[in-house]
XYZ file of C-alpha atoms in Angstrom:
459
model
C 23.108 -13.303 -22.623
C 19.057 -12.314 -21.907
C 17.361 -9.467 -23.241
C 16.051 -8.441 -19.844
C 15.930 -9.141 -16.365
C 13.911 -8.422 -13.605
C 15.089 -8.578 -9.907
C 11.795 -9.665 -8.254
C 8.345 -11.319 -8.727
C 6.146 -8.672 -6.561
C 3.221 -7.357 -8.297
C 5.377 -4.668 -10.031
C 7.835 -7.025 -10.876
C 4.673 -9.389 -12.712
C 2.662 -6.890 -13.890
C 5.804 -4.890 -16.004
C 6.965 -8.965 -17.012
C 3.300 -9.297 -18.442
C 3.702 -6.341 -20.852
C 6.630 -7.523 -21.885
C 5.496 -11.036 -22.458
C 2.835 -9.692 -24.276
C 4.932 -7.679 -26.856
C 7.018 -10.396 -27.072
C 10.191 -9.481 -25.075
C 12.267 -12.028 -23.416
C 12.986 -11.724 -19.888
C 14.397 -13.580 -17.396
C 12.625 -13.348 -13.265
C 15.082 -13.562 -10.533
C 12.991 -14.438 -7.210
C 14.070 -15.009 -3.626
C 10.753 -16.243 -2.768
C 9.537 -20.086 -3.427
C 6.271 -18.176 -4.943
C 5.728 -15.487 -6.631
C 3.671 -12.103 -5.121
C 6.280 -10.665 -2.826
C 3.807 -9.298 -0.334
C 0.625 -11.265 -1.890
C 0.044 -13.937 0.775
C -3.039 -15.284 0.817
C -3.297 -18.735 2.523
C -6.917 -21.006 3.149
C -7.353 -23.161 6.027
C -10.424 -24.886 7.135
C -12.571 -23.145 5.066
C -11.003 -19.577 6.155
C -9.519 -17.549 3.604
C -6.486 -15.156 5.001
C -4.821 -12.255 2.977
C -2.177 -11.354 4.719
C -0.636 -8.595 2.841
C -2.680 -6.377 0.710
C -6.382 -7.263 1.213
C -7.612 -5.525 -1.558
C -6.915 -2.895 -4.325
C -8.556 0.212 -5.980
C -9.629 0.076 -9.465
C -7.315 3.863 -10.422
C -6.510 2.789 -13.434
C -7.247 0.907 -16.661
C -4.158 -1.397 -16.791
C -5.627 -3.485 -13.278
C -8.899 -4.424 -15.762
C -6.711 -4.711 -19.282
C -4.210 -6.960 -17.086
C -7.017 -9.243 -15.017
C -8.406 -9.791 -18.786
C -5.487 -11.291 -20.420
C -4.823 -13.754 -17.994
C -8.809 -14.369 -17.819
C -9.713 -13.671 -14.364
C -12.521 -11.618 -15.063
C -14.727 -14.494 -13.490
C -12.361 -14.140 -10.407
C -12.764 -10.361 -9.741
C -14.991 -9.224 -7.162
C -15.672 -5.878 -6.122
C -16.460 -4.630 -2.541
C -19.826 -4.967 -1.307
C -22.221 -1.913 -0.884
C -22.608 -2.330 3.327
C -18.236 -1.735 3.471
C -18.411 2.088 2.387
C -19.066 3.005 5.919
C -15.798 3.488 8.020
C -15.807 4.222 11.244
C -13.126 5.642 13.674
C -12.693 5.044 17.669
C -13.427 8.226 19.400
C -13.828 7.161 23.437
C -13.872 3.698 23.006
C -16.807 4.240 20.726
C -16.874 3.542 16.824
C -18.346 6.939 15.084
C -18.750 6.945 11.909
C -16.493 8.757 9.292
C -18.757 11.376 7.697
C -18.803 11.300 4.192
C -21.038 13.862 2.873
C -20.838 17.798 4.046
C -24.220 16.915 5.748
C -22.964 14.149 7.861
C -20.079 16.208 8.573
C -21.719 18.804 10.412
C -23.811 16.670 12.529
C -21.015 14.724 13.392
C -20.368 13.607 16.986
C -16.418 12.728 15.737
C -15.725 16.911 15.771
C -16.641 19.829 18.214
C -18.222 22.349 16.867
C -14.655 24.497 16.863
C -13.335 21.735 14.963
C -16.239 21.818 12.472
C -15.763 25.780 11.866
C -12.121 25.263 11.952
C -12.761 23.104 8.555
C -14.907 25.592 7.055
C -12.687 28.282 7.125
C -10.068 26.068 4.825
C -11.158 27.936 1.043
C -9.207 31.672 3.347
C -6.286 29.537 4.495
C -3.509 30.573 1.853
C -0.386 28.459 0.647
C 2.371 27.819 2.523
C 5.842 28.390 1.471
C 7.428 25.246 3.053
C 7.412 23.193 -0.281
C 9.076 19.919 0.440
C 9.705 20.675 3.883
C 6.151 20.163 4.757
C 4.848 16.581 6.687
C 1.521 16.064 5.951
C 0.177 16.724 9.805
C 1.586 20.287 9.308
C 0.205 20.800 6.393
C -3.546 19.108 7.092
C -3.055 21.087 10.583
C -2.658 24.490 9.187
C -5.486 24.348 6.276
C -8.334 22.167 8.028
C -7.666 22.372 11.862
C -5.892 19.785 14.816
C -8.762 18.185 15.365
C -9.471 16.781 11.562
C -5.755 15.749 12.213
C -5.994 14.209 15.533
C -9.372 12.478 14.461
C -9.110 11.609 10.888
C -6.028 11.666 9.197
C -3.526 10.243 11.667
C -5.774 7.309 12.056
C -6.144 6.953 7.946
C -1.956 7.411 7.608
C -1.290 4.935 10.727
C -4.377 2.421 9.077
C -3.375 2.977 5.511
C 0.532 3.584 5.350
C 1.529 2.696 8.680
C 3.083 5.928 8.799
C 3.449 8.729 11.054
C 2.095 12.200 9.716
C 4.436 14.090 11.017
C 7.006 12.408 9.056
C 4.884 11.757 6.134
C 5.994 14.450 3.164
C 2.969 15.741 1.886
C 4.199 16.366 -1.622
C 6.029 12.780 -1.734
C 3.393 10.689 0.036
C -0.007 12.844 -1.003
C 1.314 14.883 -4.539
C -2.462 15.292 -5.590
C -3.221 16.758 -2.919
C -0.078 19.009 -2.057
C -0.792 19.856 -5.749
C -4.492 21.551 -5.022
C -2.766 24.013 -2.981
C 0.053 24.886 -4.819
C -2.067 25.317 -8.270
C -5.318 26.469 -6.415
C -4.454 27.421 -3.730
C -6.505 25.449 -1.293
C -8.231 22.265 -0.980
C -11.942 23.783 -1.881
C -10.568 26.017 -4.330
C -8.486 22.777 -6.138
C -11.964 20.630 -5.873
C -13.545 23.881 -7.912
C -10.935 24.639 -10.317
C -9.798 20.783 -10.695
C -13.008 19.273 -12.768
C -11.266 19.993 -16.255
C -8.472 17.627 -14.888
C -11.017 15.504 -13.634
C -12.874 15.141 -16.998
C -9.548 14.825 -18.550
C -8.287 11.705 -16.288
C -12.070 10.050 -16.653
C -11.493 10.145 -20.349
C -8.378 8.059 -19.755
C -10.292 5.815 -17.520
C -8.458 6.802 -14.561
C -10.024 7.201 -11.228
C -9.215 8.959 -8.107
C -8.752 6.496 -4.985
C -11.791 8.080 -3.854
C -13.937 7.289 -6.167
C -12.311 4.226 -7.219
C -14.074 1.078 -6.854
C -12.524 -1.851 -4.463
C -11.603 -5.125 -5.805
C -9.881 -8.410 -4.803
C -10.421 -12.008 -5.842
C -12.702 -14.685 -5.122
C -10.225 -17.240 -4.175
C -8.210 -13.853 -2.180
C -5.864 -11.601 -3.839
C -2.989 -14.389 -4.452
C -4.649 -15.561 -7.322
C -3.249 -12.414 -9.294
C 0.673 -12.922 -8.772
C -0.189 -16.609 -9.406
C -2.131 -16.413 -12.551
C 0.339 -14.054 -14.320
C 3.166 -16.119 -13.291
C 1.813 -19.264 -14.555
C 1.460 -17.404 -18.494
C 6.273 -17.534 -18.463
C 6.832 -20.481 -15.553
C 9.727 -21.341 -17.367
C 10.648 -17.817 -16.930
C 11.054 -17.277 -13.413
C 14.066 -18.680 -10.980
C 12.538 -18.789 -7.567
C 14.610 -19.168 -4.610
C 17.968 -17.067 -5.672
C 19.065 -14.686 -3.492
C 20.812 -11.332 -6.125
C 24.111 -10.734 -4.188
C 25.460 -7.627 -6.642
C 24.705 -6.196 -9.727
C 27.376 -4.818 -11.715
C 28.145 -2.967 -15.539
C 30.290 -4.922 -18.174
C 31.291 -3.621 -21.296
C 28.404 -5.480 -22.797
C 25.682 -4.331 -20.271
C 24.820 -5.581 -16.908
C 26.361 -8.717 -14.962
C 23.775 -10.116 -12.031
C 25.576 -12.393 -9.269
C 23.234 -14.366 -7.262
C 23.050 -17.402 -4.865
C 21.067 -20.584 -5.640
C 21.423 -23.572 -3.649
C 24.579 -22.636 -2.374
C 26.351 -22.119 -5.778
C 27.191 -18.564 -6.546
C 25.748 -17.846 -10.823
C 26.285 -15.260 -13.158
C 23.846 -13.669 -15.303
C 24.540 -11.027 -18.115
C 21.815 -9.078 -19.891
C 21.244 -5.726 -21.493
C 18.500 -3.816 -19.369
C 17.766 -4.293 -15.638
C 14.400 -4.051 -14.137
C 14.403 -4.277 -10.590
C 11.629 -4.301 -8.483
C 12.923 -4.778 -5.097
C 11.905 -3.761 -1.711
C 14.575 -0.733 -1.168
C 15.525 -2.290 1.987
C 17.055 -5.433 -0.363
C 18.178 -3.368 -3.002
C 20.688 -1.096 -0.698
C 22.486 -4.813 -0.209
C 21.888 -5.712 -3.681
C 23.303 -2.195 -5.780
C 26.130 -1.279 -2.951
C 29.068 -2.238 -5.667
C 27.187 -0.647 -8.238
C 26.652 2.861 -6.814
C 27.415 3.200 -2.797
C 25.441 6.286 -2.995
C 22.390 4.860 -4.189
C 22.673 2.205 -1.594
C 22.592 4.946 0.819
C 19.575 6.534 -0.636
C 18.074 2.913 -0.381
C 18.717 2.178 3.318
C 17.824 5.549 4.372
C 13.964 4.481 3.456
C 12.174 3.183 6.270
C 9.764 0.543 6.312
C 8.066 0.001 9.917
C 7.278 -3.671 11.319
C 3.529 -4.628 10.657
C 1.889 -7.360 12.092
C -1.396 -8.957 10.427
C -3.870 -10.794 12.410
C -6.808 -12.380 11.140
C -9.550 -13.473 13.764
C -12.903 -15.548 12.965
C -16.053 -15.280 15.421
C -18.936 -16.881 15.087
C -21.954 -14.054 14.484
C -24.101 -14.263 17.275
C -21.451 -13.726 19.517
C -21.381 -10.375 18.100
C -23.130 -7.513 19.815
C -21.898 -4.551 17.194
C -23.650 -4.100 13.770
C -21.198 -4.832 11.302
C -22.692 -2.398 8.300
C -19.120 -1.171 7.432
C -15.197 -1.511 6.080
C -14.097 -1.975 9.428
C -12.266 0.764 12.349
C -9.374 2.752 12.245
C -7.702 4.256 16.079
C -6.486 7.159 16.140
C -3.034 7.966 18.477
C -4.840 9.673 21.610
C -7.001 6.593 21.910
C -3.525 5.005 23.023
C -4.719 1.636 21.955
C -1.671 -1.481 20.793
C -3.391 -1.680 17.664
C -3.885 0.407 14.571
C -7.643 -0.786 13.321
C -9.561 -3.361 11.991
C -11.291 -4.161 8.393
C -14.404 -6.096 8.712
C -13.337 -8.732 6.079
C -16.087 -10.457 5.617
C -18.400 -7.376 5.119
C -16.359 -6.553 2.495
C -15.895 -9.455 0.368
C -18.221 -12.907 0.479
C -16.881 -16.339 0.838
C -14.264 -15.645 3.449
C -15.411 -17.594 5.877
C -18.671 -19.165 6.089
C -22.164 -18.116 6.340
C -22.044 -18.015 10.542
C -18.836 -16.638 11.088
C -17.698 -13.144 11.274
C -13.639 -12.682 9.870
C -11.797 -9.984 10.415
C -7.942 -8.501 10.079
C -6.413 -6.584 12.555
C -3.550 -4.321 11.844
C -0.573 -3.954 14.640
C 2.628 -1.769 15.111
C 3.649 0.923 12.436
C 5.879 3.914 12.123
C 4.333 5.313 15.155
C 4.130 2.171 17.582
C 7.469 -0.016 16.016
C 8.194 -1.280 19.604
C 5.173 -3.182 20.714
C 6.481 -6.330 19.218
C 9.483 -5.884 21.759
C 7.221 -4.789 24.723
C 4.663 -7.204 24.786
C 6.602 -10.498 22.924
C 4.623 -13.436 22.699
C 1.404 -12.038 24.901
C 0.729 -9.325 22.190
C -1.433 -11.437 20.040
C -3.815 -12.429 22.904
C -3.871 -8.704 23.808
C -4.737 -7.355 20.677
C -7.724 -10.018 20.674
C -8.909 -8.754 24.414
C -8.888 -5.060 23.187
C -10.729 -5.721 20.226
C -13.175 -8.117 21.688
C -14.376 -5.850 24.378
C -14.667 -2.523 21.974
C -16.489 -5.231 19.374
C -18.637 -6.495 21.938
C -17.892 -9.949 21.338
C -18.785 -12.645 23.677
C -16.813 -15.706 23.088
C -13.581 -16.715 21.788
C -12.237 -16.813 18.048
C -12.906 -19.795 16.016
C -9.620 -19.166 14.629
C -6.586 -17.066 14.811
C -3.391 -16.825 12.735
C -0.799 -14.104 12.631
C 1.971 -12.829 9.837
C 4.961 -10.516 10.941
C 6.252 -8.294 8.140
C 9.365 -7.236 9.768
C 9.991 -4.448 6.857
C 6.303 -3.568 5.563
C 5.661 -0.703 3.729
C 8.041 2.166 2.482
C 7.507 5.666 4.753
C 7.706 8.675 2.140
C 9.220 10.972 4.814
C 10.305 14.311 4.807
C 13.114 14.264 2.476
C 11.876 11.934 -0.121
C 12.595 13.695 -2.872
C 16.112 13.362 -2.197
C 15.299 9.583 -2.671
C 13.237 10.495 -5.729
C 15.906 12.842 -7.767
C 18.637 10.569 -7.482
C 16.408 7.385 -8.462
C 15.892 9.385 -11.302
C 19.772 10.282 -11.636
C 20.968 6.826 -11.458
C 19.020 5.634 -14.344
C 20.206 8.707 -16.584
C 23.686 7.926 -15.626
C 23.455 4.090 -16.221
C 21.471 3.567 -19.375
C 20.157 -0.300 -19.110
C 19.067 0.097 -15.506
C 15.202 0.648 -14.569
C 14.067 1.376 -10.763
C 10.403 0.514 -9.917
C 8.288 -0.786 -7.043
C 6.124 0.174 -4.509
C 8.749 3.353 -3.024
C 8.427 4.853 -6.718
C 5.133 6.359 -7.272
C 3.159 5.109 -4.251
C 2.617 2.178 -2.094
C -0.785 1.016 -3.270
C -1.726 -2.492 -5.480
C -3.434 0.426 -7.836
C 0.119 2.895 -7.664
C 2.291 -0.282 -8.378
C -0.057 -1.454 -11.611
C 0.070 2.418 -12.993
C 3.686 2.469 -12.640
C 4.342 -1.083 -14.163
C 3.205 0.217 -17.738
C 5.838 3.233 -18.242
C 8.097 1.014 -16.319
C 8.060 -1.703 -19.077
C 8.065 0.619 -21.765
C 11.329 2.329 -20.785
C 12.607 -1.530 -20.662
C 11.821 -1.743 -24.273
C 13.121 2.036 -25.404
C 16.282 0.569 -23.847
C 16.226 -2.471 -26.266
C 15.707 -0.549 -29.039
C-alpha cells in the first residue's frame, strides 16, 4: 500500500512530486516514458542543441525560482537575451515588426490606418453578453477591430497554442483577459482600474506573461525534468503503461502493464498528470463520463523542426525572437523562433539555429497532404522569406501527433466536471497542462495547490 501516486513524470507530474518529496511524503511515479519530462525533449548532436518541445518558459511565478534552487540549478538558468524582445510577423512576404509601445503602434506599417483607429476606439466598446459562448476571435474582433485579429492574434494563438481563435474560449484559454472586460469593462479601462491587482500579485512575486522574464537552461530545457527526477530515482517506474484505475474499499487500485506482466498497485490519493488524451483510456472504468469529457479535448498534430545555417549565408538581420504567419499569408508553416538569438551556446559561434513550428488546429492535414516532401518544403519557404543562400548544416524533425490541449468553446464543461469528479471521489487529484493553462509557467503554478490538496487528502 503507498501513500501516493502519481500517473506521469511531465513537468506537472515532477514539479507536484518535488513538494512532496520535500515535506516528506512518499509517493510512488508511474511513467510510460523511458525518461522522465513528458514533452521535455531536448537532444545534442554534433555540437547542436535541439528542444523539441517547450523551448523555453516564463518566469510567472515564484515556485519556477524556489524549485530550480532546491535541486541547484541556479548555475544552469539562463534568461533570454536582450536582441529576442523584438517579434516580428509576415505581412506580404515581409517580416514587420510587432509594435510594442503605443508609439510604434501608430507608425506601424503591420495596420492601415482604419485598423489603427479601429483600436483606439476599444475604451467605448462595451461588454458583451456572450459569457462562455465567446471564442477569442469574436471577442478580440468586436473590442479592437479584424485587422488586429487577422494580423496579430491569430498568428500569436496558431504560434503559441496551435489553436484556432475561433475555437479558442476566451474565458477558458485567456481568463485574465476575458476578466478586464467583465470587471472593467474593457481592455483600457481593466489596464486603468487593474494596478491595485497588479501591486497585489507583484507583492506575491507573480508576474504577468508579459512582463515575465524568459528562461531555459544552459544545457536546454531537459535538464529540469532530469534534475528533479534524479533527487527520488528509486521512486519512479518508467516504462509502464496505467491500463485502469479503479476505487477499493481501502482507496484506489492502479492496473498497469510492465514488460508484458499486468501489476497492481493500491494507494490512498491519486495524482494524475496525464495528457487528457491518455487519461480518457486510462479513467473509462472509473467514470465513463469523465472519459468522455477527456476525449472530447483536442490536441492538434505539431511538428518541430530545427534547422542550422551557417551566418553568412544569411541575408536578414536576426535582432529578434523569431516570426510568427498569420492565416491569409497561406503559408505550410506556423513561424519560426530565432533560437540562437535567444539563448547562447546552441550551436556554435558561425551558425545560425532555428525551430520551425508546422501544422496546428488550423492546418492538422498538411502532414497527410504533403507526406514525406513536407520537411524539405517547409525549409524552401523559409529559406527564401529568410534570405538564406545555402543549405542547412543540419536538420532534424519531431512529430507530436497529440501536442497541446485546445481550450475550445465549451471548456468549462471540461472544467466543472474536473472539478466534480474530485468532490465525488475523495483521494483523486486532476492536474496537467488542460487544467489551468498550457504553459511551462501555468503547469509550475498549478503543481503547488496541486500537491497540497494531495497532502489535505492524507491528512
Amino acid at each position: 500500500m503507498k501513500n501516493v501516486v502519481i500517473l506521469g513524470a511531465g513537468i506537472s507530474g515532477l514539479a507536484a512530486a518535488h513538494w512532496l518529496h520535500r515535506d516528506g511524503v512518499d509517493f510512488t511515479i508511474l511513467e510510460s516514458g523511458s525518461t522522465p519530462g513528458g514533452s521535455i525533449k531536448t537532444e545534442s548532436e554534433n555540437g547542436f542543441l535541439m528542444d523539441f518541445g517547450p523551448n523555453s518558459g516564463l518566469e510567472t511565478t515564484p515556485f519556477i525560482r524556489e524549485l530550480v534552487t532546491d535541486i541547484g540549478l541556479e548555475d544552469e538558468m539562463v534568461y533570454a537575451n536582450q536582441e529576442s524582445n523584438k517579434r516580428y510577423i509576415l505581412k506580404d512576404d515581409e517580416l514587420v515588426p510587432l509594435p510594442m509601445t503605443p508609439g510604434a503602434f501608430f507608425t506601424s506599417k503591420l495596420f492601415t490606418l482604419k485598423g489603427k483607429l479601429r483600436v483606439a476606439k476599444e475604451p467605448f466598446v462595451g461588454r458583451s453578453s456572450d459569457g462562455y459562448n465567446q471564442s477569442l476571435g469574436e471577442f478580440v474582433s468586436r473590442r479592437l477591430g479584424r485587422e488586429f485579429l487577422e494580423n496579430v492574434i491569430d498568428p500569436f494563438v496558431s504560434g503559441v497554442f496551435a489553436g484556432d481563435p475561433m475555437k479558442l474560449s476566451v474565458k477558458s484559454a485567456f481568463p485574465k483577459l476575458y476578466r478586464l472586460e467583465e470587471v472593467y469593462g474593457g481592455l483600457v479601462k481593466g489596464m486603468i482600474g487593474g494596478a491595485k491587482e497588479r501591486r497585489a500579485a507583484k507583492k506575491r512575486n507573480e508576474e504577468s506573461k508579459q512582463s515575465a522574464k524568459m528562461f531555459s537552461f544552459r544545457s536546454g530545457m531537459g535538464i529540469l525534468p532530469k534534475t528533479i527526477a534524479a533527487q527520488f530515482p528509486e521512486k519512479i517506474i518508467y516504462n509502464c503503461f496505467i491500463k485502469s484505475v479503479k476505487k477499493n474499499e481501502s482507496g484506489w487500485e492502479i492496473t498497469y502493464e510492465k514488460g508484458g506482466e499486468a501489476l497492481t498497485m493500491k494507494c490512498d490519493v491519486v495524482l494524475s498528470t496525464l495528457p487528457a488524451h491518455i487519461a480518457t483510456t486510462v479513467f473509462s472504468d472509473l467514470d465513463p463520463v469523465l472519459s468522455r469529457h477527456f476525449s472530447e479535448i483536442y490536441h492538434p498534430p505539431v511538428k518541430v523542426l530545427y534547422v542550422v545555417f551557417k551566418k553568412n549565408q544569411i541575408r536578414t538581420p536576426l535582432d529578434g525572437f523569431g516570426f510568427l504567419i498569420p492565416g491569409k499569408e497561406k503559408k505550410i508553416f506556423l513561424g519560426a523562433i530565432w533560437s540562437s538569438v535567444i539563448f547562447e551556446n546552441r550551436c556554435g559561434e558561425d551558425n545560425a539555429a532555428f525551430t520551425i513550428f508546422i501544422g496546428g488546429a488550423k492546418n492538422p492535414d498538411i502532414f497527410r497532404r504533403f507526406g514525406n516532401e513536407l520537411d524539405a518544403k517547409v525549409i524552401d519557404d523559409f529559406v527564401k522569406l529568410m534570405k538564406i543562400d545555402g543549405e542547412p548544416l543540419h536538420k532534424r524533425s519531431v512529430l507530436w501527433e497529440k501536442a497541446i490541449p485546445q481550450y475550445n468553446l465549451g471548456y468549462n464543461r471540461h472544467e466543472e466536471y474536473f472539478e466534480k469528479t474530485e468532490s465525488d471521489n475523495p483521494g483523486l487529484v486532476l492536474s496537467g497542462n488542460y487544467r489551468g493553462g498550457i504553459s511551462i509557467g501555468d503547469c509550475f503554478k498549478n503543481s503547488k495547490p496541486a500537491a497540497e490538496r494531495v497532502k489535505k487528502l492524507l491528512g
